[in-house]
Amino acid sequence: MVEHFFDVERVRGSSPLPPTSIMKILAIETSCDDTAVSIVEVKGSLTKPVFKVLANNISSQIKIHRAWGGVVPSLAKREHSKNLAPLLIKSLKDANLFSDKEKTRPNFAKTKLSRAGKILERELELRKNFLQIIAKLKIPKIDAIAVTKGPGLEPALWVGINFAKALAWLWDKPLYPVNHLEGHILVTLASPIKNKIRFPLIALIVSGGHTELVLSKDWLKYKIIGRTRDDAAGEAFDKVARILDLPYPGGPEISKLAQKISAQGRPASSWKLPRPMLHSGDFDFSFSGLKTAVLYLAQKLKSENKFTEKTKAEIAFDFQESVIEVLTKKTLSACQKYKAKTIIAGGGVIANTSLRDVLQKMAEENQLQFLIPDLSYSTDNATMIALAAGLRFLASQGKISRTFKAEGNLSLK
Ligand code: KG4
Ligand code: ZN
């Protein structure tokens, strides 16, 4: 993928405003199959950040990808291109920052518009909307733009990045590239936190693309101490769901099915699925063998004519129990080894209510502070991107750039 070098890197110091001001950040997230735009007000300080979500809009593409059994990058790219402009307008309206009145309309120089159009030359639908609608809006009173730089699907990431670059260029705003995984960790700050966060902390990130245990000894400092060696936890949920004839995304479907069993108590099945890497002595994970064990079990039950709604629910339950047990026990050992005082959990799989409950209980029993995002902020959203940019801004660590690229494999540092 070619990058549009349309401007020299503009880094005016490390942050554009003194850390005492209030800053409104417009954030864009397109790393996978959710198109998301948020506007968040940021104030306070690094140790006492105050965030106010002014707009949080998401357009889910689940129905489109469901027909294919998983996310199709080219379709995700097309949908982002279609959804971004309407979501931006809705977000500006929600935040009371919208005006397209005749007398407030800006008169951008032709060269400025054509440059913005050039940045979007690969996103045809977005380019059309941008030039016909967005370029006619009054420049909103936001202070910065943030966008997911990675990790994720590169064709999908590029749409958001090019949109953010075109907006930053047209409106002359600083642009912050953000690591999606840092967003999943910091989004817990979207809800007010009773007590000061105590370090060291262990972050458990479990999403469709990642399963990582991260040690953080201070704000914005990360060391990955364990990760999956093959499938991510969310990916395993999605693949096991397919084996059980459930639609994409599999996480919520397995969770629903497993709940039928949990409500009735533990099944007396004749099998127990493996708990992979539970005693490996490190903090790595592996879920691909567990998925294969489910596949063999499903094939065996089918050959015995026992692959029924009941046994499927039992498999979903046992699979979920296995993932929860491994994630929880490894998170606890990581806390013990690194003398952590806090656990932060984040990523789409954290939307799983049983996992939330078990982690919470484990944290309580071990006197650990436990932070978890609200359900609505567990799966992908743009508020998490605004928060990550906002916190880096408060720490004077926010790097402004207009020449960065999408990085599908970007990792936490
Ligand atoms: O963080 P996310 O929205 O996107 C990525 O960054 O990957 O995570 C999506 C993943 C999917 O694999 C989905 O099946 C899983 O999160 N997920 C769940 C639940 N809700 C979403 N997994 C288990 N239980 C859930 N309730
Ligand atoms: Zn995510």
XYZ file of C-alpha atoms and ligand atoms in Angstrom:
440
model
C 0.000 0.000 0.000
C 1.418 3.402 -0.996
C 1.411 6.215 1.489
C 0.363 9.693 0.532
C 3.202 11.993 1.419
C 1.349 15.248 1.214
C 2.916 17.268 3.946
C 6.124 17.460 5.874
C 5.835 16.015 9.342
C 4.525 18.754 11.585
C 5.593 18.180 15.147
C 5.219 21.352 17.158
C 6.843 20.105 20.337
C 5.326 16.964 21.754
C 1.831 18.300 22.296
C -0.092 21.160 20.749
C -1.650 22.630 23.889
C -0.453 23.212 27.443
C -1.548 20.257 29.605
C -3.831 22.414 31.706
C -6.262 23.204 28.903
C -9.403 21.403 27.960
C -8.988 19.533 24.746
C -11.668 18.093 22.458
C -10.452 15.107 20.474
C -12.219 13.692 17.447
C -11.256 10.015 17.083
C -11.628 7.544 14.226
C -11.349 3.742 14.418
C -11.490 1.389 11.423
C -9.109 -1.442 12.324
C -11.533 -4.311 11.699
C -15.263 -4.544 11.003
C -16.595 -1.649 13.083
C -16.535 1.878 11.744
C -16.391 4.210 14.741
C -16.192 7.939 15.403
C -16.120 9.586 18.845
C -15.570 13.021 20.312
C -14.124 13.181 23.811
C -13.296 16.123 26.033
C -10.043 15.685 27.937
C -8.828 17.665 30.933
C -7.038 17.205 34.243
C -3.610 15.662 34.500
C -1.958 12.342 33.759
C -2.595 11.031 37.259
C -6.076 12.586 37.440
C -7.438 12.558 33.913
C -11.031 13.648 33.372
C -12.762 12.458 30.232
C -16.206 13.380 29.005
C -17.583 11.448 26.052
C -19.476 13.914 23.852
C -20.186 11.487 21.021
C -19.677 7.743 20.575
C -20.935 6.294 17.298
C -20.351 2.860 15.840
C -21.565 1.304 12.650
C -21.296 -2.457 12.870
C -20.720 -4.509 9.723
C -21.628 -7.814 11.335
C -24.545 -8.526 8.999
C -22.342 -8.115 5.920
C -19.476 -10.299 7.131
C -21.790 -12.895 8.689
C -22.668 -14.224 5.236
C -18.961 -15.077 4.753
C -18.419 -16.548 8.225
C -15.777 -13.950 9.138
C -14.391 -10.522 8.295
C -13.616 -9.961 4.596
C -11.018 -7.131 4.422
C -12.145 -5.752 1.041
C -15.760 -5.556 2.237
C -14.659 -3.937 5.511
C -12.742 -1.313 3.529
C -15.763 -0.584 1.319
C -18.101 -0.247 4.304
C -15.711 2.063 6.197
C -15.544 4.246 3.106
C -19.348 4.423 3.053
C -19.897 4.904 6.800
C -17.253 7.399 7.892
C -18.774 10.654 6.614
C -22.298 10.004 8.033
C -20.780 8.922 11.356
C -18.668 12.075 11.532
C -21.712 14.251 10.927
C -23.749 12.372 13.532
C -20.895 12.734 16.038
C -20.527 16.478 15.421
C -24.278 16.846 15.928
C -24.229 14.772 19.143
C -21.406 16.955 20.477
C -23.125 20.181 19.420
C -20.288 21.024 17.096
C -22.123 20.867 13.794
C -22.916 23.729 11.460
C -23.496 23.738 7.731
C -25.312 27.084 7.596
C -24.689 29.088 4.431
C -23.063 32.031 6.176
C -20.702 29.923 8.286
C -19.510 27.806 5.367
C -15.787 27.992 4.823
C -14.272 28.911 1.529
C -11.329 26.592 1.187
C -8.772 27.330 -1.481
C -9.049 25.033 -4.497
C -5.517 23.733 -3.904
C -6.439 22.795 -0.337
C -9.497 20.856 -1.477
C -7.681 19.125 -4.274
C -4.949 18.017 -1.838
C -7.615 16.574 0.489
C -9.192 14.846 -2.520
C -5.810 13.394 -3.453
C -5.328 11.944 0.033
C -8.628 10.120 -0.435
C -8.056 9.022 -4.032
C -8.244 5.335 -3.065
C -11.486 5.690 -1.098
C -13.892 6.707 -3.838
C -17.149 6.890 -1.916
C -15.513 8.649 1.016
C -13.816 11.114 -1.329
C -17.169 12.014 -2.877
C -18.824 12.545 0.525
C -15.811 14.445 1.771
C -15.787 16.952 -1.049
C -19.564 17.310 -1.335
C -20.538 17.348 2.339
C -17.668 17.566 4.809
C -15.747 20.292 2.991
C -18.870 22.488 3.276
C -19.140 22.251 7.080
C -18.002 25.005 9.368
C -14.646 23.959 10.872
C -15.729 22.389 14.195
C -14.263 23.500 17.493
C -12.155 20.431 18.106
C -8.507 20.638 19.102
C -7.085 17.456 17.626
C -7.844 14.345 15.623
C -6.798 10.821 16.638
C -6.881 7.696 14.512
C -5.995 4.021 14.897
C -2.662 3.344 13.228
C -2.638 -0.401 14.011
C -2.763 -3.268 14.698
C -5.561 -4.504 12.463
C -6.441 -5.193 8.855
C -4.328 -2.823 6.768
C -6.880 -2.136 4.005
C -9.407 -1.244 6.729
C -6.922 0.832 8.763
C -5.959 2.868 5.696
C -9.504 4.170 5.172
C -9.626 5.682 8.656
C -6.065 6.974 8.411
C -6.625 8.671 5.063
C -9.883 10.182 6.298
C -8.137 11.519 9.412
C -5.259 12.897 7.341
C -7.643 14.632 4.929
C -9.593 16.177 7.843
C -6.421 17.255 9.646
C -5.173 18.848 6.441
C -8.433 20.628 5.617
C -9.133 21.862 9.146
C -5.489 22.362 10.084
C -5.651 20.224 13.226
C -2.916 18.167 14.897
C -3.203 14.440 14.176
C -2.374 11.685 16.697
C -1.737 8.113 15.475
C -2.912 5.653 18.170
C -2.191 2.017 19.030
C -5.526 0.155 19.138
C -4.325 -2.102 21.999
C -3.429 0.868 24.180
C -6.997 2.021 23.529
C -8.374 -1.316 24.798
C -6.356 -0.864 28.019
C -7.128 2.799 28.657
C -10.826 2.752 27.811
C -11.521 1.706 31.420
C -10.919 5.408 32.154
C -14.097 6.330 30.266
C -16.011 5.629 33.479
C -15.027 7.478 36.648
C -12.635 5.439 38.789
C -13.132 5.548 42.562
C -9.554 5.016 43.702
C -6.247 6.112 42.258
C -4.781 3.476 39.960
C -1.964 1.611 41.697
C 1.079 0.282 39.869
C 2.443 -2.130 38.866
C -0.555 -3.313 36.942
C -1.208 -6.294 34.738
C -3.372 -5.748 31.671
C -5.118 -8.692 30.070
C -6.031 -7.923 26.465
C -8.325 -10.454 24.830
C -9.736 -9.626 21.437
C -10.313 -11.146 18.009
C -6.701 -10.582 17.008
C -4.819 -10.525 20.327
C -4.376 -12.313 23.619
C -1.691 -10.649 25.683
C -0.614 -10.145 29.260
C 1.036 -6.782 29.656
C 3.014 -5.480 32.626
C 2.785 -1.750 33.240
C 4.896 -0.122 35.958
C 3.735 3.385 35.170
C 1.276 5.237 32.989
C 1.798 4.560 29.283
C 4.679 2.133 29.846
C 4.120 -1.424 28.663
C 6.012 -4.678 28.581
C 4.395 -7.711 26.979
C 5.059 -10.663 29.291
C 2.919 -13.233 27.500
C 0.941 -13.659 24.329
C -0.811 -16.325 22.322
C 1.417 -18.551 20.253
C -1.335 -19.210 17.706
C -5.013 -18.218 17.771
C -6.269 -15.277 19.831
C -9.007 -16.036 22.377
C -11.656 -14.195 20.310
C -10.519 -16.029 17.183
C -10.942 -19.337 19.053
C -14.484 -18.318 20.073
C -15.245 -17.475 16.439
C -13.777 -20.743 15.079
C -15.445 -22.941 17.692
C -18.750 -21.193 16.943
C -18.370 -22.188 13.308
C -17.811 -25.827 14.331
C -21.013 -25.610 16.378
C -22.922 -24.130 13.379
C -23.253 -20.738 15.063
C -23.030 -17.451 13.135
C -20.198 -14.882 13.181
C -19.091 -13.348 15.519
C -18.944 -16.454 17.628
C -18.136 -14.941 21.022
C -21.594 -13.671 21.906
C -23.236 -16.803 20.401
C -21.107 -19.227 22.442
C -21.708 -17.117 25.508
C -25.507 -17.289 24.994
C -25.421 -21.041 24.453
C -23.125 -21.610 27.445
C -25.488 -19.621 29.655
C -28.220 -22.222 29.066
C -25.940 -24.762 30.682
C -24.635 -22.548 33.485
C -28.230 -21.854 34.472
C -28.828 -25.591 34.858
C -25.575 -26.378 36.631
C -22.536 -28.166 35.346
C -23.219 -30.934 32.795
C -22.123 -34.451 33.615
C -20.486 -34.874 30.223
C -18.229 -37.752 29.436
C -15.527 -35.369 28.202
C -13.459 -32.531 29.520
C -11.764 -30.229 27.052
C -8.072 -29.438 27.651
C -6.898 -26.333 29.537
C -4.032 -25.436 27.174
C -0.735 -24.123 28.594
C -2.231 -23.893 32.085
C 0.929 -25.284 33.645
C 3.453 -24.056 31.082
C 5.211 -21.937 33.697
C 5.159 -18.849 31.492
C 2.487 -16.334 30.503
C 1.918 -17.482 26.948
C -1.323 -18.910 25.629
C -2.347 -21.314 22.879
C -5.930 -21.821 21.765
C -5.534 -23.621 18.493
C -5.281 -27.090 20.114
C -8.435 -26.392 22.119
C -10.271 -25.553 18.903
C -9.002 -28.798 17.336
C -10.160 -30.747 20.404
C -13.645 -29.255 19.888
C -13.524 -30.202 16.216
C -12.654 -33.845 16.994
C -15.290 -33.994 19.706
C -17.927 -32.602 17.325
C -16.936 -35.149 14.665
C -17.114 -37.998 17.200
C -20.536 -36.888 18.446
C -21.771 -36.546 14.866
C -20.631 -40.093 14.023
C -22.533 -41.332 17.094
C -25.605 -39.265 16.198
C -25.198 -37.309 19.414
C -24.443 -33.843 17.975
C -27.611 -32.295 19.380
C -28.579 -28.833 20.654
C -27.879 -30.135 24.156
C -24.388 -31.472 23.457
C -23.550 -28.342 21.439
C -24.473 -26.220 24.447
C -22.341 -28.459 26.671
C -19.379 -28.039 24.338
C -19.881 -24.251 24.255
C -19.985 -24.252 28.056
C -16.884 -26.403 28.497
C -14.947 -24.463 25.835
C -15.796 -21.174 27.535
C -14.850 -22.624 30.936
C -11.492 -23.710 29.547
C -10.695 -20.273 28.079
C -11.823 -18.520 31.270
C -9.812 -20.810 33.526
C -6.603 -20.377 31.531
C -6.980 -16.592 31.206
C -7.822 -16.110 34.882
C -5.132 -18.377 36.332
C -2.396 -16.943 34.118
C -3.457 -13.387 34.937
C -3.292 -14.222 38.646
C 0.163 -15.824 38.374
C 1.400 -12.785 36.449
C 0.079 -10.547 39.247
C 1.825 -12.692 41.851
C 5.141 -12.786 40.007
C 5.239 -9.032 39.344
C 3.589 -8.018 42.653
C 0.872 -6.227 40.744
C -1.719 -4.177 42.624
C -4.155 -3.701 39.764
C -5.653 -5.686 36.906
C -7.067 -4.018 33.809
C -8.993 -6.226 31.418
C -9.837 -5.123 27.888
C -10.741 -6.243 24.363
C -13.853 -7.730 22.772
C -13.778 -11.046 24.690
C -14.094 -9.057 27.930
C -17.713 -8.533 26.863
C -18.182 -12.143 28.022
C -20.139 -11.881 31.258
C -18.829 -15.128 32.768
C -15.233 -14.054 32.145
C -15.978 -10.649 33.689
C -17.462 -12.301 36.783
C -14.653 -14.825 37.262
C -11.911 -12.187 36.834
C -13.689 -9.839 39.236
C -14.004 -12.571 41.857
C -10.349 -13.563 41.471
C -9.273 -9.926 41.862
C -11.413 -9.492 44.997
C -10.115 -12.682 46.580
C -6.555 -11.488 46.017
C -7.115 -7.855 47.094
C -6.330 -6.551 43.628
C -7.860 -3.406 42.195
C -9.901 -4.475 39.168
C -10.730 -2.224 36.239
C -12.861 -3.287 33.332
C -14.611 -1.171 30.692
C -18.385 -0.932 30.543
C -19.827 -3.559 28.217
C -20.415 -0.946 25.521
C -16.711 -0.019 25.476
C -15.399 -3.612 25.531
C -15.635 -4.251 21.809
C -14.094 -1.874 19.253
C -15.054 1.806 19.485
C -13.426 5.168 18.837
C -13.762 6.474 22.403
C -10.859 4.205 23.348
C -8.750 5.835 20.625
C -9.622 9.327 21.858
C -8.763 8.329 25.431
C -5.382 6.898 24.476
C -4.516 10.043 22.506
C -5.863 12.185 25.370
C -3.793 10.475 28.019
C -0.643 10.720 25.924
C -1.451 14.390 25.413
C -1.787 14.923 29.190
C 1.561 13.173 29.628
C 3.093 15.396 26.931
C 3.949 12.186 25.113
C 1.515 12.539 22.265
C 3.353 12.436 18.956
C 1.693 14.415 16.209
C 2.309 13.193 12.701
C 0.747 13.423 9.278
C 3.024 10.993 7.498
C 2.516 7.714 9.352
C 1.430 4.455 7.764
C -1.040 1.725 8.727
C 0.780 -0.973 10.712
C -1.166 -4.198 10.717
C 1.201 -5.808 13.250
C 1.872 -2.821 15.474
C 2.704 -3.944 19.001
C 2.578 -2.287 22.426
C 5.766 -0.661 23.722
O -11.847 -6.055 20.407
P -12.758 -6.566 19.361
O -14.093 -5.899 19.192
O -12.050 -6.529 17.953
C -10.686 -6.803 17.810
O -9.872 -5.881 18.088
O -10.400 -7.973 17.491
O -12.950 -8.128 19.640
C -13.753 -8.919 18.817
C -13.751 -10.334 19.369
C -14.448 -11.334 18.450
O -13.605 -12.461 18.275
C -15.703 -11.701 19.211
O -16.166 -13.018 18.982
C -15.256 -11.522 20.649
O -14.436 -10.374 20.617
N -16.392 -11.325 21.540
C -16.711 -12.173 22.552
C -17.902 -11.683 23.130
N -18.265 -10.539 22.459
C -17.323 -10.337 21.490
N -16.108 -13.288 22.989
C -16.671 -13.949 24.015
N -17.814 -13.563 24.597
C -18.458 -12.438 24.198
N -19.595 -12.075 24.808
Zn -10.130 -4.409 19.306
